[in-house]
mmCIF file of C-alpha atoms and ligand atoms in Angstrom:
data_model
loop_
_atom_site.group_PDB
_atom_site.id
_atom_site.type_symbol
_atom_site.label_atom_id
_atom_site.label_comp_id
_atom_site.label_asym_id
_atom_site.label_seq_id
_atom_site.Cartn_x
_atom_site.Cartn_y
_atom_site.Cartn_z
ATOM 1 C CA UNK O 1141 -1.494 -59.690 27.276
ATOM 2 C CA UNK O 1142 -5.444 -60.157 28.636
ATOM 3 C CA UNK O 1143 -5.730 -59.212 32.004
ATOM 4 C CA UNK O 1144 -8.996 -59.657 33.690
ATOM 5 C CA UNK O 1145 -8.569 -59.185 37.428
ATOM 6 C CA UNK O 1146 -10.826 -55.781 37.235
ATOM 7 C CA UNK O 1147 -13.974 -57.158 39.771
ATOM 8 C CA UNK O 1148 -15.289 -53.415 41.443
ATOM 9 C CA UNK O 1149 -13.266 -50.264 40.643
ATOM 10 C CA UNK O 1150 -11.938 -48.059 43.162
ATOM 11 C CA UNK O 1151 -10.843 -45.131 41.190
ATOM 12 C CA UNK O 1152 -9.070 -41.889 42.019
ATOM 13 C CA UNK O 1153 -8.259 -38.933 39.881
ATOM 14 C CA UNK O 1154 -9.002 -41.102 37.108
ATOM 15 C CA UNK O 1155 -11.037 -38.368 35.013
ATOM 16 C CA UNK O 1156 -7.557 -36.273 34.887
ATOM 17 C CA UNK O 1157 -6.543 -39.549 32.291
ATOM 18 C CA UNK O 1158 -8.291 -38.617 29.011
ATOM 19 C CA UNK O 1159 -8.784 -40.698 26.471
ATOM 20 C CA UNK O 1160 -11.461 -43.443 25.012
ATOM 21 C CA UNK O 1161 -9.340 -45.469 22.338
ATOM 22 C CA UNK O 1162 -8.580 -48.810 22.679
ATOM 23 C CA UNK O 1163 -4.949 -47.948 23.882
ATOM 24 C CA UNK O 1164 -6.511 -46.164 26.569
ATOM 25 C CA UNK O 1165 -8.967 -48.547 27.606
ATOM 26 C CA UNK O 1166 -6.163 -51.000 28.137
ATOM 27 C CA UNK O 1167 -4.211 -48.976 29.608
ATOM 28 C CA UNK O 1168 -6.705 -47.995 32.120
ATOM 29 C CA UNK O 1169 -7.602 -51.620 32.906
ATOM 30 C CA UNK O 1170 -3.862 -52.087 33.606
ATOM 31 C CA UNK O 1171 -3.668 -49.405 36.011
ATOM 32 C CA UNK O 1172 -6.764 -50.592 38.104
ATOM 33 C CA UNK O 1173 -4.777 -54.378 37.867
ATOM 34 C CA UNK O 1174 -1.419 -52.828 38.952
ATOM 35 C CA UNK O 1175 -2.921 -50.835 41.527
ATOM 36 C CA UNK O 1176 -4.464 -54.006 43.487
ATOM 37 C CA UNK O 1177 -1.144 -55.858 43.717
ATOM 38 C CA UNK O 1178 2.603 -55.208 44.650
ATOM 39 C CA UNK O 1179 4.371 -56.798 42.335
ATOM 40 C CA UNK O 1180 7.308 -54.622 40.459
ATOM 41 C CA UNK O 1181 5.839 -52.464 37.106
ATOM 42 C CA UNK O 1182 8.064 -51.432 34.151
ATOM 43 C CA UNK O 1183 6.499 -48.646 31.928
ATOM 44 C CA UNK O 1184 7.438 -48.089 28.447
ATOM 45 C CA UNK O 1185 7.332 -45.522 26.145
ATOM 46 C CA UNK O 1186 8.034 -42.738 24.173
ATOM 47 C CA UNK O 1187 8.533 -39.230 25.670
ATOM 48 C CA UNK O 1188 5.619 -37.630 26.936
ATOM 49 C CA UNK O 1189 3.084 -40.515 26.775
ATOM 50 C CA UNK O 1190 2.177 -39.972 30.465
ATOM 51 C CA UNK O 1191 4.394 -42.888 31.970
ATOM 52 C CA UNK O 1192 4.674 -40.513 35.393
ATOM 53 C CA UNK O 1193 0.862 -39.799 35.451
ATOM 54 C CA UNK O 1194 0.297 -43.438 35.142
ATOM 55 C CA UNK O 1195 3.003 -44.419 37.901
ATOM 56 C CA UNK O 1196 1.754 -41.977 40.294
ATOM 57 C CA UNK O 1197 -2.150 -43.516 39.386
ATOM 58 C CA UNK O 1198 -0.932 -46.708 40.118
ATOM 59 C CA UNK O 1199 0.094 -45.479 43.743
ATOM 60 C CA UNK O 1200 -2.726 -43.356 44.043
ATOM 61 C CA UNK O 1201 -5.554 -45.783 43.543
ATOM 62 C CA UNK O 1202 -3.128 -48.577 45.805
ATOM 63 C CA UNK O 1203 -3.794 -49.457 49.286
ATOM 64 C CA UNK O 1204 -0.426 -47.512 49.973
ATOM 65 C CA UNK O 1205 -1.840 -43.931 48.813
ATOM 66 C CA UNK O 1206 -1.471 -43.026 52.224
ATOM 67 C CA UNK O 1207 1.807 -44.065 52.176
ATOM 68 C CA UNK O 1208 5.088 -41.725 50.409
ATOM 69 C CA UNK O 1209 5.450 -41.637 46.444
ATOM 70 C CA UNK O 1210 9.335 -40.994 45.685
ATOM 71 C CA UNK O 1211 10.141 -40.099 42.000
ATOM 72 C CA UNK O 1212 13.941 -40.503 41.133
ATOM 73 C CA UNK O 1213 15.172 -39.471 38.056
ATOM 74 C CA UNK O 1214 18.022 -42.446 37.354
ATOM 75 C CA UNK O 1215 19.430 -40.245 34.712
ATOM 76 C CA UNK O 1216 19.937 -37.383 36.944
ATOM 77 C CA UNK O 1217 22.217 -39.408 39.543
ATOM 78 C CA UNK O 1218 25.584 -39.292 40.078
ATOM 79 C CA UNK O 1219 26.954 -42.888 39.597
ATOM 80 C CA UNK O 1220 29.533 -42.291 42.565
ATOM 81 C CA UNK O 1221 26.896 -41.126 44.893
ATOM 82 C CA UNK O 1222 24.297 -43.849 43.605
ATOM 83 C CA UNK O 1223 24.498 -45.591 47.048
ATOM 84 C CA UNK O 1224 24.268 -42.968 49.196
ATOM 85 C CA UNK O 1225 21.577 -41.305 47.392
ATOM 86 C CA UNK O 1226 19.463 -44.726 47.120
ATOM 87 C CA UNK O 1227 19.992 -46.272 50.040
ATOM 88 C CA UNK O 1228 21.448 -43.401 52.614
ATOM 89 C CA UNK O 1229 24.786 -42.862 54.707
ATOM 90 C CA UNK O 1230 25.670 -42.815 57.836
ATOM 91 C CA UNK O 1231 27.594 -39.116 59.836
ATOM 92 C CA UNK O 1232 31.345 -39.795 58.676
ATOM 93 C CA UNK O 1233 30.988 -42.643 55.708
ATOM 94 C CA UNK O 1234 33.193 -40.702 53.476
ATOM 95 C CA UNK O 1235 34.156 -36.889 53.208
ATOM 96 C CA UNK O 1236 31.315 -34.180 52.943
ATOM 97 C CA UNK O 1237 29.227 -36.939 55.046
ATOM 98 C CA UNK O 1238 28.593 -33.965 57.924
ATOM 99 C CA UNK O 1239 25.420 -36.251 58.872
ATOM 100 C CA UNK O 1240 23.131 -38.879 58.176
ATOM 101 C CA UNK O 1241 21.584 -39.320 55.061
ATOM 102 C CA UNK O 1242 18.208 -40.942 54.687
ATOM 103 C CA UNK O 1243 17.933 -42.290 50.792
ATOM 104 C CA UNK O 1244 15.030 -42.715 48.316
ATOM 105 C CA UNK O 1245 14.466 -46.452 49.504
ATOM 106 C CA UNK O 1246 13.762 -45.580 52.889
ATOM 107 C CA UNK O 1247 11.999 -42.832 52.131
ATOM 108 C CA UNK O 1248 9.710 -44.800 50.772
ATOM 109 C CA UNK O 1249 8.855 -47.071 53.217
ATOM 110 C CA UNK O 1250 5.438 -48.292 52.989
ATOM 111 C CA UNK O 1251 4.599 -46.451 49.674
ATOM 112 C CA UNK O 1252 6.356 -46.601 45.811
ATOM 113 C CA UNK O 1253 9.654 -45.808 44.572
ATOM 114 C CA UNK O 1254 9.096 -44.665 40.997
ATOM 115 C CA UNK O 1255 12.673 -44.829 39.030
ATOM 116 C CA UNK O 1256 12.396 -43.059 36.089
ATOM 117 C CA UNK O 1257 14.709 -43.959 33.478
ATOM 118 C CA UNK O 1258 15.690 -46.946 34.939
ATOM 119 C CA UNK O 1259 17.694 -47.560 31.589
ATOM 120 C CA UNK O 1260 19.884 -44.559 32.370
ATOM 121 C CA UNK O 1261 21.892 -47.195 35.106
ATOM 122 C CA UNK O 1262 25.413 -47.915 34.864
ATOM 123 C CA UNK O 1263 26.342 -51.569 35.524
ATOM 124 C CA UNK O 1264 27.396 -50.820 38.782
ATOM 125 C CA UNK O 1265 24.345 -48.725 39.722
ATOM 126 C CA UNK O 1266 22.453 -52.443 38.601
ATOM 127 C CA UNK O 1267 23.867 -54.396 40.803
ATOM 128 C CA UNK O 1268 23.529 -52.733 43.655
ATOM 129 C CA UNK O 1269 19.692 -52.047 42.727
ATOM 130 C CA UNK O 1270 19.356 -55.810 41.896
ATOM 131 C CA UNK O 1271 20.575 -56.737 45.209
ATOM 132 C CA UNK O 1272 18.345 -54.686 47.400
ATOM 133 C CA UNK O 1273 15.233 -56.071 44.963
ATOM 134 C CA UNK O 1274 16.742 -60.058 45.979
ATOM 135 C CA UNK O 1275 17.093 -59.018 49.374
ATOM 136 C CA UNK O 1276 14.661 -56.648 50.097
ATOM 137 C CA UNK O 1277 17.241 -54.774 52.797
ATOM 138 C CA UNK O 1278 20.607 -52.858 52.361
ATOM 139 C CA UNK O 1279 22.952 -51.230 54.533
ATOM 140 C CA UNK O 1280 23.189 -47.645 54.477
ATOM 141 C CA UNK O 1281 26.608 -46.435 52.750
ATOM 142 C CA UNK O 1282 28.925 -46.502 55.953
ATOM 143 C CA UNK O 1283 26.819 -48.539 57.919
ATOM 144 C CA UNK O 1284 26.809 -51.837 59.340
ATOM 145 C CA UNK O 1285 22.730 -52.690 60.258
ATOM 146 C CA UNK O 1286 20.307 -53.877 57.484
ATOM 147 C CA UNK O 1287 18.024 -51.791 57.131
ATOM 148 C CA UNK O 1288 14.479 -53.550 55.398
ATOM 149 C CA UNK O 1289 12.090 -51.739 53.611
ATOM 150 C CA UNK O 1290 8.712 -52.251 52.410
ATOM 151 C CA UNK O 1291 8.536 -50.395 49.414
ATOM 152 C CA UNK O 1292 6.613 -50.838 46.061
ATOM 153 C CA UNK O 1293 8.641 -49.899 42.813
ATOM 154 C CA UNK O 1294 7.602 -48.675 39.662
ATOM 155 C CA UNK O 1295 10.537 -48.309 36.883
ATOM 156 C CA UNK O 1296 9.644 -46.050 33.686
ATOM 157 C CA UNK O 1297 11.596 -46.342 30.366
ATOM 158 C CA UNK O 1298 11.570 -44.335 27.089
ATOM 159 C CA UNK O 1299 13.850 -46.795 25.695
ATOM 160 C CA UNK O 1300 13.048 -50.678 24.625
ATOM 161 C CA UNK O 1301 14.560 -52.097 27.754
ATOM 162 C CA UNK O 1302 14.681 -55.630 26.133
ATOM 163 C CA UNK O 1303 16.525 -54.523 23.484
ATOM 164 C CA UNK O 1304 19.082 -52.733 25.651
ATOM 165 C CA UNK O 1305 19.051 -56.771 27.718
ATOM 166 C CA UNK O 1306 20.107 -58.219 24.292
ATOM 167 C CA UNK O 1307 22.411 -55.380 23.476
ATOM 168 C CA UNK O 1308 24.299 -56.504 26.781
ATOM 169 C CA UNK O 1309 23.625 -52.451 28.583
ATOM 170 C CA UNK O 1310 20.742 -53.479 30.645
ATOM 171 C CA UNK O 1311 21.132 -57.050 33.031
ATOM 172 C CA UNK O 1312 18.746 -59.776 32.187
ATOM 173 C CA UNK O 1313 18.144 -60.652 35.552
ATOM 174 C CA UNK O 1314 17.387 -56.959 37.025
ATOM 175 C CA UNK O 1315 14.845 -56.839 33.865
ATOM 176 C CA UNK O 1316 12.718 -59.829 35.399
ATOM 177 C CA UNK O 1317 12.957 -57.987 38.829
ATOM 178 C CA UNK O 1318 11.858 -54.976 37.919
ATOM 179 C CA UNK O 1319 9.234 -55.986 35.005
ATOM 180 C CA UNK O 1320 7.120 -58.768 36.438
ATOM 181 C CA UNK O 1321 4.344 -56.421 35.404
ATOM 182 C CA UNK O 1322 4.866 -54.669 31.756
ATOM 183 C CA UNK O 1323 3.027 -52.179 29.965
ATOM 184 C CA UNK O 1324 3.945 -50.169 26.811
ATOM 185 C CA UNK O 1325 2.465 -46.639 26.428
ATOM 186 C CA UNK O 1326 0.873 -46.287 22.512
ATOM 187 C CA UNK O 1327 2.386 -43.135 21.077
ATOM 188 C CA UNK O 1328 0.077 -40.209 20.438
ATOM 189 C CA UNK O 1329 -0.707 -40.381 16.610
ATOM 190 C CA UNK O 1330 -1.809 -44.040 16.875
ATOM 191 C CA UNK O 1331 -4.311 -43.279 19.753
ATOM 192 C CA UNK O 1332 -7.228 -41.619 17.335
ATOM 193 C CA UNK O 1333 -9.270 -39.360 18.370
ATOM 194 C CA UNK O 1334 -7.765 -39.281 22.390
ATOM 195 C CA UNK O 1335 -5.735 -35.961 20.191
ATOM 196 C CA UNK O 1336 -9.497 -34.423 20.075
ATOM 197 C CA UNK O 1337 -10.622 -35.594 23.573
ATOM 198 C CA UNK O 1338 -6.864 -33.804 24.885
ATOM 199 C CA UNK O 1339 -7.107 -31.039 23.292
ATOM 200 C CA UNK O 1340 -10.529 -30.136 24.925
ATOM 201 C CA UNK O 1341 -9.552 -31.361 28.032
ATOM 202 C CA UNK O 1342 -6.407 -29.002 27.882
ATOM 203 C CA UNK O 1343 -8.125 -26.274 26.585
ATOM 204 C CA UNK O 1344 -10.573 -26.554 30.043
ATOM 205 C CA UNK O 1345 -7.646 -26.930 31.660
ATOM 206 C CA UNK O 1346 -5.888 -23.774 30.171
ATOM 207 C CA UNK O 1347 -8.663 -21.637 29.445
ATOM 208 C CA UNK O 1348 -9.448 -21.614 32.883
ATOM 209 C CA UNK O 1349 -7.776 -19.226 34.628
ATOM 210 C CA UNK O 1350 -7.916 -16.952 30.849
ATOM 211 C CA UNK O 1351 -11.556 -16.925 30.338
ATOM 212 C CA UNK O 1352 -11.476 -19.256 27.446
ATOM 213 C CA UNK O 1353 -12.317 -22.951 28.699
ATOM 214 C CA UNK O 1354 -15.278 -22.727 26.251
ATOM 215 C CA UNK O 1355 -13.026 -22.127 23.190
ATOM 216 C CA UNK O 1356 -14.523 -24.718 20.341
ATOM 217 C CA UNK O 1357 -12.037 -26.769 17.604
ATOM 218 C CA UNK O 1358 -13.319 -26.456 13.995
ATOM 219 C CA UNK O 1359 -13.562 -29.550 12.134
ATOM 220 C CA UNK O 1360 -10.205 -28.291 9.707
ATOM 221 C CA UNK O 1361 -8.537 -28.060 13.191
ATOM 222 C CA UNK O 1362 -9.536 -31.587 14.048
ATOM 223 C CA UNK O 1363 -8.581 -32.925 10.964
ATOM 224 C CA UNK O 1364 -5.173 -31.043 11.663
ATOM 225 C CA UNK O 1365 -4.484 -32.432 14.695
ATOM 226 C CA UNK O 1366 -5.292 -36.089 13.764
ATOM 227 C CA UNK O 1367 -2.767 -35.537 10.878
ATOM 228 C CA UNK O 1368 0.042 -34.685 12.941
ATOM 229 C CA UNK O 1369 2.779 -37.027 14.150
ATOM 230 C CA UNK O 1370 2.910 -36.057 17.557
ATOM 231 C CA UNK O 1371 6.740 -36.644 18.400
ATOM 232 C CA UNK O 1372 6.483 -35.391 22.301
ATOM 233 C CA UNK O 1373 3.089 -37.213 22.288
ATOM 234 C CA UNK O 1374 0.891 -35.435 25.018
ATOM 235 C CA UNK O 1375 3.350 -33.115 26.296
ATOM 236 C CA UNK O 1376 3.684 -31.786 22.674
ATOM 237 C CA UNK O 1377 -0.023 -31.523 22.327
ATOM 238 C CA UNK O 1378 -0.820 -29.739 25.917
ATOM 239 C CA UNK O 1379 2.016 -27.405 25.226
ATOM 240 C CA UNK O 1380 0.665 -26.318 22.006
ATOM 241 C CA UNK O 1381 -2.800 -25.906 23.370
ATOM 242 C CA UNK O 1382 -1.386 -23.537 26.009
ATOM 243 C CA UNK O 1383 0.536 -21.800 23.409
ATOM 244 C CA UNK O 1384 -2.445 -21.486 20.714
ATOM 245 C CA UNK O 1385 -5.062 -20.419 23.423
ATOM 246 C CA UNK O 1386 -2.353 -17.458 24.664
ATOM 247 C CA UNK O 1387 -2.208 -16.214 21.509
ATOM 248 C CA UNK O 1388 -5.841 -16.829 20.738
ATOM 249 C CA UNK O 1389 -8.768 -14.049 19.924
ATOM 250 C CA UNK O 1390 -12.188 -15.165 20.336
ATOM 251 C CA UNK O 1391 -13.507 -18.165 21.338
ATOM 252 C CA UNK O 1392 -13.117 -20.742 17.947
ATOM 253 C CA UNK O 1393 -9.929 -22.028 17.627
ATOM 254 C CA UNK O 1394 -9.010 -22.985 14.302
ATOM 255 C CA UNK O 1395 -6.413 -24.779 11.877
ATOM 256 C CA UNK O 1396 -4.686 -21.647 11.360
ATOM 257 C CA UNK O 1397 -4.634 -20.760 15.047
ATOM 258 C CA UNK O 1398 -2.689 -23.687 16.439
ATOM 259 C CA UNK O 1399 0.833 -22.889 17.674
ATOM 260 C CA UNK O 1400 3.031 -26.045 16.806
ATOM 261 C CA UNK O 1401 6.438 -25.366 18.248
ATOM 262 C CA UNK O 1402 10.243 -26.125 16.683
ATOM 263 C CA UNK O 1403 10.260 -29.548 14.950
ATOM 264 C CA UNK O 1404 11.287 -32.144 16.994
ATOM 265 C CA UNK O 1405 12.585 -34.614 14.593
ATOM 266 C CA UNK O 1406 15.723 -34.652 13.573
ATOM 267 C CA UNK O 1407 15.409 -36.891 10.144
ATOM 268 C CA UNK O 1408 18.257 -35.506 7.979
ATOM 269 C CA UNK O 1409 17.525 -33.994 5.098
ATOM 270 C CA UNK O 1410 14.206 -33.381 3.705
ATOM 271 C CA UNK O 1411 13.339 -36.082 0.990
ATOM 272 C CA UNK O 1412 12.924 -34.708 -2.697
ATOM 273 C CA UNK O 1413 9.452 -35.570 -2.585
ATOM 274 C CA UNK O 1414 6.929 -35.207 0.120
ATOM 275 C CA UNK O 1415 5.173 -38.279 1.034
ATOM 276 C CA UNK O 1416 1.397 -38.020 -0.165
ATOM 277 C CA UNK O 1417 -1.380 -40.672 0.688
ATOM 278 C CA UNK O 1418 -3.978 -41.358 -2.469
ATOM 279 C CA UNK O 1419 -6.405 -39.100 -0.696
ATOM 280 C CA UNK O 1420 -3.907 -36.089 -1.162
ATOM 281 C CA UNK O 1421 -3.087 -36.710 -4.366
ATOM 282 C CA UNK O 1422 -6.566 -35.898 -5.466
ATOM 283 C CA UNK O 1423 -6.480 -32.563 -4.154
ATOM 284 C CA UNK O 1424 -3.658 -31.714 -6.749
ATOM 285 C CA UNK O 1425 -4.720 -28.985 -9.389
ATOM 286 C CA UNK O 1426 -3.689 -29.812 -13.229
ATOM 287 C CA UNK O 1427 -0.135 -30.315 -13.148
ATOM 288 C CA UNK O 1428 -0.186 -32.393 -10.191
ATOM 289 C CA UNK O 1429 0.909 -30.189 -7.986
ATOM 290 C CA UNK O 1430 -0.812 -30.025 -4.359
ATOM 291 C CA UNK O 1431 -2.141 -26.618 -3.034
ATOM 292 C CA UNK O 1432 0.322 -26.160 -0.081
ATOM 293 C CA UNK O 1433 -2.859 -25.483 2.118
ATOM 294 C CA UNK O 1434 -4.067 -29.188 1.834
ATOM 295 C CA UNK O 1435 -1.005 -30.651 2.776
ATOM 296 C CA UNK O 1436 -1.143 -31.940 5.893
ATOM 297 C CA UNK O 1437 0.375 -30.025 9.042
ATOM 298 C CA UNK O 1438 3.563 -32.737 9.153
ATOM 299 C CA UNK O 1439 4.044 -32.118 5.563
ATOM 300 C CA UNK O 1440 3.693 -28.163 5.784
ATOM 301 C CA UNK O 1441 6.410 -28.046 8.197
ATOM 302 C CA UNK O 1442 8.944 -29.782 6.141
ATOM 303 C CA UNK O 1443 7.963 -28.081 3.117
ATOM 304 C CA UNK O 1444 8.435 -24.895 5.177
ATOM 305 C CA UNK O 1445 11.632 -26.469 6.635
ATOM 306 C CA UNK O 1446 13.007 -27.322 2.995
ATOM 307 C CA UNK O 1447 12.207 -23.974 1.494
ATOM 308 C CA UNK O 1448 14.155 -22.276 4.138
ATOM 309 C CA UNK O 1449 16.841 -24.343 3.357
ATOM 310 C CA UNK O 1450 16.557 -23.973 -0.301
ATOM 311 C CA UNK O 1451 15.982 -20.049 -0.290
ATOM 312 C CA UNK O 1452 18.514 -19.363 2.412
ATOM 313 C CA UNK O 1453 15.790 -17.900 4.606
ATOM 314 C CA UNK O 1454 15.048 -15.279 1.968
ATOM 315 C CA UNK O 1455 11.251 -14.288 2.436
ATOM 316 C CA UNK O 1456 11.123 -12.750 -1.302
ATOM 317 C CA UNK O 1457 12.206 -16.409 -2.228
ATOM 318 C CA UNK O 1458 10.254 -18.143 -0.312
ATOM 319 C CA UNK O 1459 6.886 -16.537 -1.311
ATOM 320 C CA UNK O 1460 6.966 -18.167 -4.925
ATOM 321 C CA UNK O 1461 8.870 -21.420 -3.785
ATOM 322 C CA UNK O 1462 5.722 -22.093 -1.198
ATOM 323 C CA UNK O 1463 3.631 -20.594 -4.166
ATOM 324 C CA UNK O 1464 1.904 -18.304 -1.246
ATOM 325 C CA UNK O 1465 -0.166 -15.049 -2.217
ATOM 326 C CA UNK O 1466 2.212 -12.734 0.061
ATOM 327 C CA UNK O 1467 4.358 -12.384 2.790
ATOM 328 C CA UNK O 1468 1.827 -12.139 5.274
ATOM 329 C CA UNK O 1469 0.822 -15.833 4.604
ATOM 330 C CA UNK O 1470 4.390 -16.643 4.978
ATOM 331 C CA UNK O 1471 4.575 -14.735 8.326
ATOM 332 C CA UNK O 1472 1.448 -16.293 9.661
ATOM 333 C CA UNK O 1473 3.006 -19.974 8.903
ATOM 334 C CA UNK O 1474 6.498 -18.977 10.196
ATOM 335 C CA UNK O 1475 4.752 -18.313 13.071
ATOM 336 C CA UNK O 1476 2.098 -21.090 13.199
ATOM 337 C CA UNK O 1477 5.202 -23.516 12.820
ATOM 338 C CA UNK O 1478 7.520 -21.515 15.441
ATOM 339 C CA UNK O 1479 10.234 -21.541 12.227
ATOM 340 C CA UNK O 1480 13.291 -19.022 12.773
ATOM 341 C CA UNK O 1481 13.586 -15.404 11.741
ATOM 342 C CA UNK O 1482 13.567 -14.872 7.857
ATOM 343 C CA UNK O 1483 15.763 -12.345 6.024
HETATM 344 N N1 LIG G 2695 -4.034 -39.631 29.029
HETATM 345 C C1 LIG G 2695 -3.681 -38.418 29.499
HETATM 346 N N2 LIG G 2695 -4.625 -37.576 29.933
HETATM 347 C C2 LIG G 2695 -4.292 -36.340 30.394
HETATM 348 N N3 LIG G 2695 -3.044 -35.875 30.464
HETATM 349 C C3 LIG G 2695 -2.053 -36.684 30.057
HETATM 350 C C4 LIG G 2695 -2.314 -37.995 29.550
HETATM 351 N N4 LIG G 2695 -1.147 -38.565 29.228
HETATM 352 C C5 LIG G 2695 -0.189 -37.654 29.510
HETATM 353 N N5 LIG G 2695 -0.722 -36.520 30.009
HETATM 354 C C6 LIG G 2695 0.005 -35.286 30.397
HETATM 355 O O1 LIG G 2695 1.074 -35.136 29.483
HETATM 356 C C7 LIG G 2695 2.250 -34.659 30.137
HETATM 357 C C8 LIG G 2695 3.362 -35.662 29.924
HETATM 358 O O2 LIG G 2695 3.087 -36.848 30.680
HETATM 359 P P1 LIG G 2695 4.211 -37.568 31.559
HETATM 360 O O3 LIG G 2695 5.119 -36.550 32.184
HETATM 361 O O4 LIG G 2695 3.540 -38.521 32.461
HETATM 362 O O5 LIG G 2695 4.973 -38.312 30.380
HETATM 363 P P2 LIG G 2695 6.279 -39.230 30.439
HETATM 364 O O6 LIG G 2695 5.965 -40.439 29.641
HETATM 365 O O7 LIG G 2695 6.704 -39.408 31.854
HETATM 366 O O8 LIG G 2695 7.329 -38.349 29.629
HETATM 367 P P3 LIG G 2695 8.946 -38.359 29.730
HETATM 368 O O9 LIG G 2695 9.410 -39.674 29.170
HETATM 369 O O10 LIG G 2695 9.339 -37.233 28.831
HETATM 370 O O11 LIG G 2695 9.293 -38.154 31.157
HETATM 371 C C9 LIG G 2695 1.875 -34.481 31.599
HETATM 372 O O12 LIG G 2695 1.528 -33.141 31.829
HETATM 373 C C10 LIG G 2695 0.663 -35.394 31.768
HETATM 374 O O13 LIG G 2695 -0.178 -34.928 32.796
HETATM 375 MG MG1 LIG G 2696 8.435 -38.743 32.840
#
């Protein structure tokens, strides 16, 4: 979708958004859009793509920043107490009420409710939200007077929302309620080179308080980074930054010297044969075979991954398998990767 309602910006915090892809551009012409108006926003996307920095943007650069910013976790909410919690209860509306409960709605009276996984509802939990969006006031749980609000909301989703509509788990009509605005957050690895504009931006932001905000990438660790899959997106990358520059000596951080934590995927077994683009292949020596340092950092790890599998862990096994030098390489990449203890 072209929007093009961005006449004068009016920008806040918006250097702490890094980025200068496409992706990002849009993005950042969405926020300005969203911010000017009231209407309901959905954001999708995958874990850590920055849907809660972008929802608290959108408030922040909206004529009700002055105004309260609620976040509620929908996930974290007890379907039973969904009522009280959204909407409040009054002294005595059922046991354990000892007084007066002001909920999320009201407390954000003349700012934004942000619900974050608003897919996490049960049915019932929908219906009641649904009729507090048609109505725009509710009673509090035990309580007889409508109470109206004036409250912006701003729903987040790591799931495809629409698909969860067709599926029958999410209600058609609450999705045209709560998305009359839409935007879906590109995943890290297809963002370009926003991974090398982050990773300076978090190494500023890390080195800080260390004494290494000057710390420089070498090109191989560029390259690495750009190769990855990112599948925590920019939480994965800024806690790997903070890792690698911890552990860091001197001021040039390099492909050997990034920290990549436990392996997030969970893909089943490794495939028999690791996936090589054309431009791979012609770093094989004679017999085809590719020098395990220019493999790419995704396909290190699950060669690492396989050969602990396949040797049991055993490092004297796993030397040759990985056709390494010694077992200080393999320590240094058991460690790079955050892989388990070997025998
Ligand atoms: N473009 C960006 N520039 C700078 N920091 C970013 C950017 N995008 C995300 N971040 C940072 O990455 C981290 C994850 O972002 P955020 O918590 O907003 O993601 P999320 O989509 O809400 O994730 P989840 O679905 O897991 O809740 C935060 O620390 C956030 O500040
Ligand atoms: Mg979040």
């Amino acid at each position: 979708m072209v929007i093009d309602c961005v006449k004068d910006r009016f920008w806040v915090n918006v250097e702490e958004i890094i980025g200068s892809s496409a992706a990002h551009a849009e993005l950042i012409r969405f926020i300005e859009c969203a911010a000017r108006v009231r209407s309901p926003v959905l954001l999708q996307g995958e874990s850590g793509t920055g849907k809660e920095l972008v929802a608290k943007a959108i408030h922040d650069n909206s004529v009700r920043a002055s105004g309260p910013y609620v976040a509620v976790n929908c996930g974290a909410l007890t379907p039973g107490l969904l009522g009280s919690e959204l909407f409040g209860h009054e002294k005595g509306a059922f046991t354990g009420a000892v007084s007066r409960r002001i909920g999320y709605f009201e407390r954000a009276n003349g700012g934004t409710l942000f619900l974050d996984e608003i897919g996490e509802l049960s049915m019932s939990s929908q219906a009641m939200l649904l009729r507090v969006l048609q109505e725009s006031k509710f009673e509090r749980v035990g309580g007889e007077k409508a109470v109206e609000v004036d409250v912006r909301l701003i729903s987040a989703t790591n799931v495809d929302l629409k698909n969860a509509v067709v599926r029958g788990d999410f209600r058609k009509d609450l999705y045209f309620r709560v998305a009359v605005m839409f935007f879906g957050l590109t995943p890290l690895q297809e963002r370009g080179r926003d991974v090398v504009l982050l990773t300076n931006h978090f190494i500023r932001k890390f080195g800080r308080d260390i004494g290494k905000e000057h710390v420089r990438l070498t090109s191989d660790a560029e390259e690495a980074l750009l190769g990855y899959t990112w599948p925590g997106n920019v939480r994965e990358l800024e806690n790997l930054v903070a890792r690698s520059l911890a552990e860091l000596e001197g001021d040039v951080l390099r492909d050997e010297d990034l920290r990549f934590g436990p392996a997030l995927h969970t893909g089943g077994e490794a495939s028999g044969e690791l996936n090589l683009s054309s431009r791979e292949r012609q770093k094989t020596d004679g017999d085809g075979r590719v020098r395990f340092r220019d493999l790419s950092l995704a396909q290190k790890r699950e060669f690492l991954e396989r050969a602990m599998k396949e040797t049991g862990g055993r490092r004297s096994k796993m030397v040759p398998f990985l056709g390494l030098k010694n077992r200080h390489q393999l320590y240094r990449l058991l460690k790079q990767f955050g892989l388990g203890e070997t025998r």
